[in-house]
XYZ file of N, CA, C and O in Angstrom:
852
model
N 3.458 -2.841 -6.109
C 3.317 -3.883 -7.126
C 3.536 -5.250 -6.481
O 4.484 -5.447 -5.726
N 2.631 -6.146 -6.774
C 2.714 -7.495 -6.234
C 3.081 -8.488 -7.341
O 2.729 -8.286 -8.507
N 3.785 -9.530 -6.992
C 4.120 -10.596 -7.935
C 3.729 -11.930 -7.328
O 3.606 -12.048 -6.102
N 3.524 -12.904 -8.186
C 3.314 -14.263 -7.709
C 4.365 -15.157 -8.341
O 4.621 -15.084 -9.542
N 4.991 -15.978 -7.513
C 5.949 -16.977 -7.973
C 5.290 -18.335 -7.822
O 4.789 -18.672 -6.749
N 5.268 -19.090 -8.904
C 4.578 -20.386 -8.920
C 5.533 -21.412 -9.515
O 5.926 -21.298 -10.680
N 5.917 -22.400 -8.732
C 6.845 -23.427 -9.215
C 6.156 -24.366 -10.191
O 4.992 -24.714 -10.020
N 6.885 -24.774 -11.192
C 6.330 -25.571 -12.276
C 6.300 -27.053 -11.915
O 7.340 -27.637 -11.620
N 5.079 -27.633 -11.952
C 4.923 -29.078 -11.673
C 5.763 -29.463 -10.461
O 6.636 -30.331 -10.530
N 5.485 -28.843 -9.337
C 6.392 -28.851 -8.193
C 6.774 -30.254 -7.723
O 7.958 -30.565 -7.548
N 5.806 -31.113 -7.500
C 6.123 -32.445 -6.988
C 6.987 -33.218 -7.984
O 7.930 -33.916 -7.593
N 6.660 -33.107 -9.267
C 7.482 -33.772 -10.286
C 8.892 -33.197 -10.304
O 9.872 -33.941 -10.450
N 8.995 -31.885 -10.168
C 10.311 -31.247 -10.155
C 11.130 -31.720 -8.967
O 12.346 -31.936 -9.083
N 10.477 -31.899 -7.822
C 11.180 -32.403 -6.634
C 11.734 -33.801 -6.891
O 12.886 -34.100 -6.539
N 10.935 -34.651 -7.486
C 11.383 -36.020 -7.743
C 12.544 -36.046 -8.737
O 13.457 -36.876 -8.632
N 12.536 -35.137 -9.676
C 13.594 -35.092 -10.682
C 14.947 -34.674 -10.100
O 15.987 -34.885 -10.732
N 14.929 -34.060 -8.931
C 16.194 -33.703 -8.279
C 17.097 -34.917 -8.131
O 18.313 -34.831 -8.265
N 16.487 -36.043 -7.835
C 17.243 -37.261 -7.566
C 17.246 -38.216 -8.763
O 17.809 -39.301 -8.677
N 16.595 -37.775 -9.838
C 16.559 -38.579 -11.059
C 16.810 -37.660 -12.260
O 15.899 -37.401 -13.051
N 18.019 -37.141 -12.394
C 18.294 -36.228 -13.517
C 18.072 -36.866 -14.876
O 17.909 -36.163 -15.881
N 18.046 -38.199 -14.923
C 17.790 -38.875 -16.190
C 16.360 -38.664 -16.677
O 16.051 -38.946 -17.844
N 15.496 -38.157 -15.797
C 14.094 -37.953 -16.157
C 13.813 -36.549 -16.688
O 12.662 -36.220 -16.971
N 14.845 -35.753 -16.804
C 14.644 -34.412 -17.356
C 14.129 -34.523 -18.792
O 14.638 -35.309 -19.590
N 13.094 -33.742 -19.080
C 12.449 -33.732 -20.402
C 11.720 -35.042 -20.713
O 11.386 -35.300 -21.878
N 11.474 -35.851 -19.694
C 10.706 -37.079 -19.872
C 9.412 -36.983 -19.051
O 9.362 -36.280 -18.037
N 8.354 -37.685 -19.452
C 7.077 -37.584 -18.744
C 7.139 -38.200 -17.348
O 7.629 -39.318 -17.170
N 6.616 -37.455 -16.369
C 6.620 -37.878 -14.971
C 5.280 -37.503 -14.342
O 4.733 -36.429 -14.631
N 4.749 -38.375 -13.486
C 3.575 -38.034 -12.685
C 3.817 -38.449 -11.243
O 4.617 -39.351 -10.965
N 3.133 -37.773 -10.334
C 3.166 -38.120 -8.921
C 1.744 -38.428 -8.482
O 0.795 -37.739 -8.870
N 1.601 -39.471 -7.663
C 0.284 -39.921 -7.220
C -0.012 -39.483 -5.798
O 0.899 -39.212 -5.007
N -1.276 -39.458 -5.460
C -1.722 -39.048 -4.128
C -1.510 -40.181 -3.125
O -0.932 -41.223 -3.442
N -1.988 -39.952 -1.908
C -1.918 -40.997 -0.881
C -2.532 -42.296 -1.404
O -3.570 -42.283 -2.072
N -1.883 -43.402 -1.091
C -2.333 -44.723 -1.535
C -2.354 -44.866 -3.059
O -3.026 -45.757 -3.593
N -1.641 -43.963 -3.746
C -1.529 -44.023 -5.206
C -2.886 -43.991 -5.888
O -3.101 -44.632 -6.919
N -3.803 -43.208 -5.326
C -5.160 -43.179 -5.861
C -5.343 -42.288 -7.074
O -5.929 -42.702 -8.073
N -4.833 -41.058 -6.984
C -5.067 -40.078 -8.049
C -3.765 -39.417 -8.488
O -2.771 -39.410 -7.755
N -3.799 -38.845 -9.668
C -2.651 -38.116 -10.198
C -2.704 -36.682 -9.676
O -3.678 -35.963 -9.917
N -1.677 -36.260 -8.959
C -1.706 -34.931 -8.350
C -0.628 -33.998 -8.881
O -0.608 -32.814 -8.541
N 0.266 -34.509 -9.714
C 1.265 -33.642 -10.342
C 1.700 -34.285 -11.643
O 1.878 -35.506 -11.715
N 1.873 -33.450 -12.681
C 2.276 -33.944 -14.000
C 3.351 -33.034 -14.566
O 3.238 -31.809 -14.475
N 4.360 -33.619 -15.128
C 5.348 -32.808 -15.831
C 4.730 -32.311 -17.134
O 3.686 -32.809 -17.582
N 5.364 -31.324 -17.754
C 4.852 -30.800 -19.015
C 4.733 -31.900 -20.065
O 3.791 -31.928 -20.860
N 5.702 -32.817 -20.056
C 5.694 -33.894 -21.041
C 4.504 -34.828 -20.840
O 3.904 -35.309 -21.808
N 4.139 -35.081 -19.572
C 2.971 -35.919 -19.286
C 1.682 -35.223 -19.700
O 0.750 -35.854 -20.214
N 1.628 -33.914 -19.501
C 0.451 -33.156 -19.914
C 0.261 -33.233 -21.423
O -0.863 -33.372 -21.924
N 1.368 -33.153 -22.163
C 1.292 -33.197 -23.616
C 0.795 -34.548 -24.117
O 0.217 -34.645 -25.204
N 0.984 -35.573 -23.320
C 0.503 -36.905 -23.689
C -0.991 -37.063 -23.436
O -1.592 -38.050 -23.848
N -1.577 -36.103 -22.708
C -2.995 -36.177 -22.410
C -3.320 -36.755 -21.052
O -4.477 -37.077 -20.769
N -2.317 -36.883 -20.185
C -2.558 -37.368 -18.822
C -3.284 -36.282 -18.053
O -2.791 -35.160 -17.930
N -4.457 -36.600 -17.522
C -5.276 -35.612 -16.844
C -4.860 -35.390 -15.405
O -4.207 -36.223 -14.783
N -5.269 -34.240 -14.878
C -4.968 -33.867 -13.502
C -6.099 -34.309 -12.580
O -7.281 -34.166 -12.912
N -5.728 -34.876 -11.431
C -6.659 -35.237 -10.355
C -7.553 -36.426 -10.708
O -8.456 -36.754 -9.948
N -7.288 -37.068 -11.821
C -8.069 -38.243 -12.179
C -7.540 -39.496 -11.513
O -6.384 -39.554 -11.091
N -8.358 -40.527 -11.407
C -7.908 -41.797 -10.820
C -6.762 -42.397 -11.625
O -6.796 -42.416 -12.857
N -5.781 -42.907 -10.922
C -4.611 -43.478 -11.594
C -4.988 -44.657 -12.478
O -4.478 -44.798 -13.600
N -5.920 -45.490 -12.014
C -6.233 -46.697 -12.777
C -6.829 -46.358 -14.142
O -6.659 -47.113 -15.102
N -7.499 -45.212 -14.258
C -8.080 -44.837 -15.540
C -7.021 -44.380 -16.536
O -7.211 -44.492 -17.750
N -5.925 -43.825 -16.028
C -4.862 -43.329 -16.909
C -3.712 -44.316 -17.028
O -2.743 -44.055 -17.741
N -3.821 -45.449 -16.362
C -2.695 -46.387 -16.300
C -2.266 -46.887 -17.676
O -1.071 -46.983 -17.956
N -3.221 -47.194 -18.526
C -2.872 -47.699 -19.855
C -2.085 -46.648 -20.637
O -1.051 -46.954 -21.258
N -2.569 -45.410 -20.625
C -1.887 -44.316 -21.313
C -0.490 -44.102 -20.747
O 0.476 -43.889 -21.492
N -0.371 -44.182 -19.432
C 0.910 -43.966 -18.763
C 1.905 -45.062 -19.128
O 3.061 -44.791 -19.477
N 1.469 -46.292 -19.062
C 2.371 -47.408 -19.368
C 2.719 -47.449 -20.846
O 3.855 -47.761 -21.228
N 1.777 -47.113 -21.690
C 1.985 -47.130 -23.136
C 3.052 -46.127 -23.558
O 3.788 -46.363 -24.527
N 3.151 -45.007 -22.814
C 4.069 -43.938 -23.189
C 5.300 -43.848 -22.287
O 6.053 -42.878 -22.363
N 5.484 -44.849 -21.452
C 6.679 -44.880 -20.624
C 6.779 -43.758 -19.613
O 7.884 -43.275 -19.318
N 5.645 -43.350 -19.072
C 5.636 -42.289 -18.062
C 6.148 -42.846 -16.734
O 5.709 -43.912 -16.291
N 7.066 -42.136 -16.106
C 7.581 -42.552 -14.809
C 6.618 -42.109 -13.713
O 6.186 -40.951 -13.687
N 6.287 -43.021 -12.812
C 5.283 -42.767 -11.781
C 5.935 -42.806 -10.400
O 6.692 -43.725 -10.080
N 5.636 -41.791 -9.575
C 6.141 -41.737 -8.206
C 4.986 -41.695 -7.218
O 3.974 -41.033 -7.470
N 5.128 -42.403 -6.104
C 4.235 -42.195 -4.970
C 4.642 -40.891 -4.281
O 5.816 -40.518 -4.291
N 3.679 -40.209 -3.719
C 3.973 -38.906 -3.127
C 4.882 -39.029 -1.905
O 4.811 -39.996 -1.141
N 5.741 -38.025 -1.742
C 6.690 -37.955 -0.636
C 6.596 -36.554 -0.045
O 7.383 -35.664 -0.378
N 5.624 -36.347 0.827
C 5.335 -35.003 1.304
C 6.421 -34.427 2.204
O 6.565 -33.209 2.302
N 7.192 -35.272 2.863
C 8.309 -34.763 3.660
C 9.333 -34.101 2.742
O 9.868 -33.027 3.050
N 9.614 -34.730 1.622
C 10.543 -34.156 0.652
C 10.000 -32.845 0.101
O 10.718 -31.835 0.047
N 8.741 -32.851 -0.302
C 8.164 -31.656 -0.912
C 8.119 -30.494 0.087
O 8.365 -29.346 -0.281
N 7.822 -30.800 1.339
C 7.792 -29.758 2.352
C 9.165 -29.155 2.595
O 9.312 -27.931 2.753
N 10.180 -30.004 2.622
C 11.544 -29.522 2.834
C 11.988 -28.630 1.684
O 12.544 -27.536 1.897
N 11.733 -29.044 0.448
C 12.140 -28.244 -0.698
C 11.311 -26.973 -0.816
O 11.809 -25.935 -1.262
N 10.062 -27.032 -0.403
C 9.231 -25.835 -0.389
C 9.821 -24.784 0.557
O 9.873 -23.594 0.222
N 10.271 -25.219 1.715
C 10.887 -24.271 2.656
C 12.136 -23.642 2.053
O 12.417 -22.454 2.259
N 12.881 -24.413 1.286
C 14.071 -23.873 0.648
C 13.708 -22.840 -0.414
O 14.392 -21.816 -0.559
N 12.636 -23.099 -1.138
C 12.167 -22.118 -2.120
C 11.827 -20.805 -1.432
O 12.270 -19.724 -1.844
N 11.024 -20.899 -0.378
C 10.558 -19.689 0.295
C 11.709 -18.947 0.981
O 11.755 -17.711 0.974
N 12.647 -19.678 1.565
C 13.800 -19.037 2.190
C 14.642 -18.301 1.145
O 15.157 -17.205 1.402
N 14.778 -18.897 -0.029
C 15.525 -18.251 -1.108
C 14.836 -16.966 -1.540
O 15.491 -15.928 -1.739
N 13.513 -17.001 -1.658
C 12.771 -15.799 -2.041
C 12.910 -14.710 -0.983
O 13.007 -13.516 -1.316
N 12.932 -15.094 0.277
C 13.090 -14.102 1.349
C 14.454 -13.418 1.261
O 14.570 -12.202 1.478
N 15.472 -14.194 0.961
C 16.817 -13.618 0.825
C 16.858 -12.647 -0.350
O 17.389 -11.531 -0.239
N 16.296 -13.037 -1.463
C 16.364 -12.221 -2.669
C 15.569 -10.928 -2.563
O 15.919 -9.926 -3.190
N 14.487 -10.948 -1.787
C 13.635 -9.761 -1.673
C 13.955 -8.906 -0.454
O 13.359 -7.850 -0.270
N 14.897 -9.350 0.393
C 15.214 -8.593 1.603
C 14.131 -8.678 2.656
O 13.933 -7.748 3.438
N 13.453 -9.803 2.699
C 12.354 -10.011 3.644
C 12.861 -10.045 5.076
O 13.846 -10.716 5.390
N 12.203 -9.294 5.970
C 12.462 -9.347 7.414
C 11.124 -9.335 8.135
O 10.073 -9.077 7.535
N 11.154 -9.610 9.422
C 9.915 -9.574 10.195
C 9.331 -8.169 10.229
O 8.114 -7.986 10.304
N 10.196 -7.160 10.182
C 9.734 -5.775 10.200
C 9.322 -5.296 8.817
O 8.524 -4.363 8.681
N 9.878 -5.899 7.774
C 9.588 -5.486 6.403
C 9.307 -6.739 5.568
O 10.153 -7.242 4.838
N 8.087 -7.233 5.696
C 7.730 -8.512 5.090
C 7.527 -8.349 3.591
O 6.741 -7.526 3.139
N 8.247 -9.157 2.820
C 8.193 -9.093 1.370
C 7.613 -10.357 0.736
O 7.286 -10.347 -0.440
N 7.537 -11.427 1.513
C 7.094 -12.712 0.973
C 5.896 -13.222 1.773
O 5.951 -13.315 2.995
N 4.834 -13.546 1.058
C 3.648 -14.145 1.679
C 3.462 -15.520 1.051
O 3.113 -15.638 -0.126
N 3.684 -16.566 1.837
C 3.556 -17.924 1.323
C 2.082 -18.236 1.098
O 1.262 -18.111 2.010
N 1.755 -18.658 -0.120
C 0.369 -18.940 -0.476
C 0.072 -20.429 -0.427
O -1.010 -20.851 -0.025
N 1.013 -21.237 -0.868
C 0.861 -22.686 -0.838
C 2.242 -23.311 -0.868
O 3.255 -22.613 -0.811
N 2.301 -24.631 -0.997
C 3.588 -25.322 -0.982
C 4.484 -24.880 -2.128
O 5.711 -24.908 -2.006
N 3.895 -24.415 -3.226
C 4.710 -24.039 -4.383
C 4.401 -22.648 -4.923
O 4.786 -22.311 -6.033
N 3.723 -21.827 -4.136
C 3.382 -20.482 -4.575
C 3.631 -19.473 -3.466
O 3.436 -19.765 -2.283
N 4.029 -18.275 -3.871
C 4.223 -17.190 -2.913
C 3.968 -15.858 -3.599
O 4.246 -15.691 -4.792
N 3.432 -14.914 -2.836
C 3.278 -13.546 -3.312
C 4.468 -12.724 -2.829
O 4.916 -12.875 -1.685
N 4.962 -11.847 -3.692
C 6.094 -10.999 -3.351
C 5.673 -9.536 -3.415
O 4.939 -9.130 -4.320
N 6.151 -8.754 -2.469
C 5.945 -7.310 -2.481
C 7.119 -6.678 -3.222
O 8.246 -6.639 -2.721
N 6.852 -6.179 -4.424
C 7.892 -5.540 -5.232
C 7.651 -4.043 -5.360
O 8.055 -3.408 -6.336
N 7.015 -3.466 -4.352
C 6.666 -2.046 -4.414
C 7.892 -1.143 -4.446
O 7.803 0.018 -4.863
N 9.059 -1.650 -4.015
C 10.282 -0.841 -4.023
C 10.996 -0.887 -5.372
O 11.985 -0.167 -5.576
N 10.512 -1.720 -6.284
C 11.170 -1.875 -7.578
C 10.515 -0.941 -8.591
O 9.299 -0.973 -8.764
N 11.286 -0.109 -9.290
C 10.708 0.775 -10.312
C 9.981 -0.040 -11.388
O 10.445 -1.116 -11.774
N 8.848 0.450 -11.883
C 8.057 -0.301 -12.866
C 8.854 -0.742 -14.092
O 8.645 -1.851 -14.598
N 9.751 0.103 -14.571
C 10.498 -0.256 -15.778
C 11.569 -1.311 -15.522
O 12.218 -1.793 -16.455
N 11.757 -1.682 -14.248
C 12.745 -2.699 -13.905
C 12.111 -4.003 -13.426
O 12.827 -4.960 -13.102
N 10.790 -4.035 -13.380
C 10.102 -5.193 -12.810
C 10.380 -6.485 -13.580
O 10.620 -7.531 -12.982
N 10.342 -6.416 -14.887
C 10.536 -7.629 -15.671
C 11.931 -8.210 -15.459
O 12.098 -9.415 -15.205
N 12.946 -7.354 -15.539
C 14.313 -7.832 -15.343
C 14.537 -8.293 -13.906
O 15.275 -9.241 -13.657
N 13.885 -7.620 -12.965
C 14.027 -8.022 -11.564
C 13.418 -9.403 -11.342
O 13.986 -10.238 -10.623
N 12.270 -9.650 -11.977
C 11.638 -10.965 -11.859
C 12.519 -12.047 -12.477
O 12.647 -13.145 -11.931
N 13.146 -11.732 -13.608
C 14.080 -12.683 -14.211
C 15.261 -12.944 -13.278
O 15.742 -14.075 -13.158
N 15.720 -11.891 -12.628
C 16.826 -12.034 -11.671
C 16.431 -12.973 -10.536
O 17.218 -13.838 -10.129
N 15.220 -12.832 -10.026
C 14.740 -13.715 -8.963
C 14.719 -15.153 -9.452
O 15.184 -16.073 -8.768
N 14.178 -15.357 -10.638
C 14.069 -16.709 -11.175
C 15.442 -17.347 -11.374
O 15.685 -18.476 -10.948
N 16.351 -16.639 -12.002
C 17.661 -17.207 -12.309
C 18.525 -17.375 -11.061
O 19.175 -18.406 -10.874
N 18.512 -16.358 -10.197
C 19.365 -16.411 -9.011
C 18.899 -17.470 -8.028
O 19.707 -18.168 -7.419
N 17.591 -17.622 -7.886
C 17.078 -18.611 -6.934
C 17.472 -20.022 -7.335
O 17.664 -20.891 -6.484
N 17.622 -20.256 -8.631
C 18.048 -21.574 -9.087
C 19.566 -21.745 -8.933
O 20.050 -22.833 -8.645
N 20.296 -20.664 -9.122
C 21.756 -20.758 -9.083
C 22.299 -20.811 -7.658
O 23.419 -21.279 -7.427
N 21.521 -20.362 -6.676
C 22.008 -20.310 -5.292
C 22.324 -21.698 -4.755
O 23.151 -21.873 -3.887
N 21.630 -22.692 -5.272
C 21.917 -24.068 -4.872
C 21.899 -24.916 -6.138
O 20.856 -25.201 -6.693
N 23.047 -25.320 -6.610
C 23.129 -25.993 -7.902
C 22.502 -27.374 -7.885
O 22.313 -27.984 -8.926
N 22.189 -27.874 -6.704
C 21.488 -29.153 -6.622
C 19.971 -28.954 -6.586
O 19.225 -29.910 -6.548
N 19.581 -27.690 -6.594
C 18.162 -27.370 -6.455
C 17.635 -26.942 -7.812
O 17.872 -25.836 -8.250
N 16.918 -27.822 -8.488
C 16.527 -27.576 -9.870
C 15.024 -27.404 -10.033
O 14.462 -27.807 -11.040
N 14.374 -26.841 -9.046
C 12.936 -26.635 -9.163
C 12.655 -25.546 -10.190
O 13.199 -24.461 -10.120
N 11.799 -25.833 -11.180
C 11.485 -24.853 -12.212
C 10.536 -23.794 -11.696
O 9.618 -24.091 -10.953
N 10.755 -22.555 -12.105
C 9.849 -21.480 -11.743
C 8.847 -21.261 -12.870
O 9.232 -21.109 -14.020
N 7.604 -21.216 -12.538
C 6.595 -21.000 -13.569
C 6.559 -19.542 -13.980
O 6.386 -19.210 -15.135
N 6.690 -18.632 -13.056
C 6.668 -17.228 -13.457
C 6.598 -16.312 -12.267
O 6.376 -16.726 -11.141
N 6.829 -15.047 -12.514
C 6.662 -14.011 -11.504
C 5.883 -12.906 -12.192
O 6.418 -12.196 -13.028
N 4.613 -12.778 -11.843
C 3.723 -11.934 -12.616
C 3.160 -10.798 -11.770
O 2.269 -11.022 -10.959
N 3.667 -9.571 -11.932
C 3.115 -8.458 -11.177
C 1.620 -8.305 -11.420
O 1.149 -8.423 -12.557
N 0.899 -8.028 -10.332
C -0.546 -7.826 -10.390
C -1.287 -8.903 -11.153
O -1.947 -8.634 -12.157
N -1.200 -10.182 -10.735
C -1.871 -11.228 -11.495
C -3.373 -11.227 -11.343
O -4.067 -11.863 -12.120
N -3.911 -10.518 -10.337
C -5.359 -10.539 -10.128
C -5.770 -11.876 -9.569
O -5.648 -12.124 -8.379
N -6.270 -12.773 -10.424
C -6.632 -14.105 -10.001
C -5.423 -15.022 -10.096
O -4.651 -14.946 -11.044
N -5.257 -15.885 -9.120
C -4.122 -16.803 -9.123
C -4.078 -17.625 -10.396
O -3.008 -17.922 -10.912
N -5.217 -17.977 -10.948
C -5.261 -18.795 -12.145
C -4.581 -18.172 -13.340
O -4.230 -18.865 -14.290
N -4.381 -16.862 -13.334
C -3.753 -16.218 -14.470
C -2.305 -16.628 -14.624
O -1.709 -16.410 -15.675
N -1.706 -17.212 -13.601
C -0.319 -17.644 -13.730
C -0.193 -18.750 -14.760
O 0.898 -19.036 -15.223
N -1.291 -19.398 -15.139
C -1.221 -20.435 -16.159
C -0.881 -19.829 -17.516
O -0.354 -20.498 -18.385
N -1.169 -18.543 -17.709
C -0.898 -17.907 -18.994
C 0.597 -17.785 -19.289
O 1.041 -18.244 -20.340
N 1.424 -17.226 -18.401
C 2.858 -17.210 -18.700
C 3.452 -18.600 -18.790
O 4.391 -18.836 -19.539
N 2.898 -19.550 -18.015
C 3.400 -20.905 -18.089
C 3.217 -21.468 -19.495
O 4.112 -22.105 -20.056
N 2.070 -21.244 -20.094
C 1.807 -21.802 -21.411
C 2.597 -21.091 -22.500
O 2.743 -21.592 -23.597
N 3.076 -19.873 -22.213
C 3.837 -19.108 -23.179
C 5.290 -18.971 -22.744
O 5.956 -17.997 -23.053
N 5.809 -19.979 -22.020
C 7.090 -19.823 -21.362
C 8.252 -19.682 -22.327
O 9.263 -19.085 -21.977
N 8.128 -20.213 -23.564
C 9.237 -20.084 -24.497
C 9.468 -18.630 -24.874
O 10.598 -18.195 -25.039
N 8.405 -17.867 -25.052
C 8.546 -16.478 -25.455
C 8.702 -15.534 -24.270
O 9.240 -14.444 -24.407
N 8.231 -15.938 -23.098
C 8.275 -15.055 -21.936
C 9.401 -15.383 -20.969
O 9.634 -14.639 -20.032
N 10.086 -16.499 -21.185
C 11.112 -16.989 -20.243
C 10.501 -17.176 -18.850
O 11.129 -16.962 -17.831
N 9.231 -17.590 -18.833
C 8.490 -17.887 -17.603
C 8.224 -16.656 -16.751
O 7.859 -16.779 -15.584
N 8.419 -15.476 -17.297
C 8.177 -14.241 -16.545
C 7.315 -13.311 -17.386
O 7.623 -13.048 -18.543
N 6.226 -12.819 -16.789
C 5.367 -11.858 -17.471
C 5.073 -10.712 -16.518
O 4.680 -10.940 -15.372
N 5.283 -9.493 -16.989
C 4.952 -8.305 -16.205
C 3.712 -7.660 -16.818
O 3.776 -7.094 -17.902
N 2.599 -7.777 -16.123
C 1.341 -7.201 -16.599
C 1.171 -5.835 -15.947
O 0.475 -5.676 -14.956
N 1.822 -4.831 -16.535
C 1.937 -3.529 -15.889
C 0.827 -2.561 -16.264
O 0.546 -1.627 -15.535
N 0.214 -2.761 -17.414
C -0.814 -1.840 -17.875
C -2.143 -2.564 -18.007
O -2.214 -3.798 -18.074
N -3.198 -1.780 -18.068
C -4.528 -2.368 -18.227
C -4.622 -3.131 -19.538
O -5.265 -4.185 -19.621
N -3.969 -2.638 -20.569
C -3.985 -3.316 -21.852
C -3.318 -4.672 -21.798
O -3.820 -5.651 -22.348
N -2.170 -4.755 -21.128
C -1.461 -6.026 -20.990
C -2.276 -7.016 -20.173
O -2.317 -8.216 -20.487
N -2.946 -6.516 -19.147
C -3.779 -7.389 -18.326
C -4.976 -7.902 -19.123
O -5.367 -9.063 -18.996
N -5.522 -7.045 -19.987
C -6.663 -7.452 -20.799
C -6.268 -8.546 -21.783
O -7.011 -9.508 -21.990
N -5.100 -8.409 -22.381
C -4.624 -9.435 -23.317
C -4.462 -10.771 -22.604
O -4.848 -11.825 -23.117
N -3.892 -10.741 -21.404
C -3.702 -11.970 -20.634
C -5.048 -12.612 -20.303
O -5.207 -13.840 -20.393
N -6.011 -11.796 -19.927
C -7.344 -12.319 -19.609
C -7.996 -12.948 -20.837
O -8.649 -13.992 -20.750
N -7.812 -12.313 -21.992
C -8.421 -12.827 -23.212
C -7.821 -14.160 -23.640
O -8.435 -14.905 -24.394
N -6.622 -14.461 -23.147
C -5.972 -15.726 -23.495
C -6.127 -16.782 -22.396
O -5.558 -17.863 -22.501
N -6.893 -16.459 -21.368
C -7.051 -17.376 -20.244
C -8.440 -17.982 -20.247
O -9.438 -17.281 -20.082
N -8.516 -19.290 -20.450
C -9.803 -19.985 -20.424
C -10.207 -20.288 -18.985
O -9.368 -20.517 -18.123
N -11.507 -20.324 -18.766
C -12.024 -20.590 -17.429
C -11.568 -21.953 -16.924
O -11.273 -22.134 -15.742
N -11.464 -22.934 -17.833
C -11.120 -24.281 -17.383
C -9.650 -24.433 -17.007
O -9.219 -25.518 -16.640
N -8.868 -23.346 -17.104
C -7.487 -23.393 -16.625
C -7.379 -22.852 -15.208
O -6.293 -22.842 -14.634
N -8.489 -22.400 -14.647
C -8.474 -21.804 -13.313
C -8.993 -22.813 -12.301
O -10.006 -23.478 -12.514
N -8.274 -22.905 -11.189
C -8.662 -23.840 -10.139
C -9.250 -23.081 -8.963
O -9.097 -21.879 -8.825
N -9.931 -23.812 -8.103
C -10.357 -23.221 -6.845
C -11.808 -22.791 -6.807
O -12.595 -23.009 -7.728
N -12.176 -22.101 -5.720
C -13.557 -21.732 -5.454
C -14.115 -20.756 -6.474
O -15.316 -20.755 -6.744
N -13.252 -19.907 -7.038
C -13.745 -18.896 -7.978
C -14.357 -19.544 -9.201
O -15.424 -19.161 -9.652
N -13.691 -20.567 -9.739
C -14.212 -21.269 -10.911
C -15.518 -21.974 -10.565
O -16.483 -21.940 -11.336
N -15.563 -22.621 -9.412
C -16.773 -23.336 -9.004
C -17.944 -22.367 -8.877
O -19.058 -22.644 -9.318
N -17.692 -21.195 -8.296
C -18.743 -20.202 -8.126
C -19.301 -19.744 -9.468
O -20.508 -19.595 -9.633
N -18.419 -19.541 -10.439
C -18.866 -19.111 -11.766
C -19.797 -20.136 -12.400
O -20.810 -19.797 -13.010
N -19.467 -21.425 -12.249
C -20.311 -22.461 -12.824
C -21.646 -22.550 -12.090
O -22.695 -22.750 -12.693
N -21.617 -22.392 -10.784
C -22.848 -22.481 -10.004
C -23.813 -21.359 -10.359
O -25.025 -21.551 -10.375
N -23.274 -20.202 -10.662
C -24.123 -19.062 -10.983
C -24.427 -18.980 -12.472
O -25.172 -18.108 -12.919
N -23.837 -19.900 -13.260
C -24.093 -19.930 -14.686
C -23.466 -18.796 -15.452
O -23.858 -18.501 -16.586
N -22.455 -18.135 -14.881
C -21.864 -16.973 -15.538
C -20.918 -17.357 -16.665
O -20.781 -16.644 -17.647
N -20.223 -18.492 -16.510
C -19.177 -18.834 -17.459
C -19.228 -20.302 -17.840
O -19.589 -21.150 -17.027
N -18.826 -20.587 -19.056
C -18.633 -21.965 -19.492
C -17.153 -22.293 -19.496
O -16.306 -21.402 -19.461
N -16.821 -23.561 -19.568
C -15.428 -24.007 -19.485
C -14.527 -23.343 -20.517
O -13.380 -23.054 -20.240
N -15.039 -23.130 -21.724
C -14.186 -22.642 -22.809
C -14.319 -21.134 -23.010
O -13.723 -20.588 -23.930
N -15.085 -20.493 -22.162
C -15.178 -19.027 -22.268
C -13.912 -18.417 -21.685
O -13.329 -18.915 -20.733
N -13.509 -17.323 -22.265
C -12.294 -16.652 -21.803
C -12.654 -15.560 -20.792
O -13.701 -14.922 -20.884
N -11.746 -15.327 -19.850
C -12.016 -14.347 -18.802
C -12.212 -12.965 -19.371
O -12.979 -12.158 -18.852
N -11.534 -12.651 -20.474
C -11.635 -11.329 -21.055
C -12.985 -11.033 -21.686
O -13.246 -9.888 -22.077
N -13.851 -12.034 -21.789
C -15.178 -11.822 -22.389
C -16.250 -11.618 -21.337
O -17.428 -11.521 -21.672
N -15.857 -11.588 -20.070
C -16.848 -11.426 -19.009
C -17.514 -10.049 -19.097
O -16.878 -9.067 -19.409
């Protein structure tokens, strides 16, 4: 069984480490030269601040709603990313001989949970989420979820959107559970080459759900 751990609004979460007053307040992080918006807190998303759009186009909305804006600090994000991954390695018993963690990006990693009994996967994922935050009380990076067998990386957006009921953890253990998750996942929530390929081939529209393929 495989899981994916995806940190929530990672760059914004990193900046909030040093600005606890910004918790539960809208925050965005900009790209090099402050050109585009590359990270948004949940509060900024709720205001309608778009992802990857030019900053100047969203500036009025941002200023009108008191959104805090940060220039990107990749040295900080890289350092905290290493701490995330090191914590996951400790929790999963990762060694060079028995690799349990595969780093996917600065804020995502795949975990090998094949040693965990299926009926314990959900609680084990919660344990990873809670313990990884408690190991360093100054480290407040939010975890988006740990989802066994996510299939496409984009499916991690589903537990994120339902985080109040799922506690940011979803175990998709059966075909039925996976089908429900797919039916609730819109194509326009998926990033990367897979989404682009679907549009190029005319297979899917933005608002079509994966479960209708």
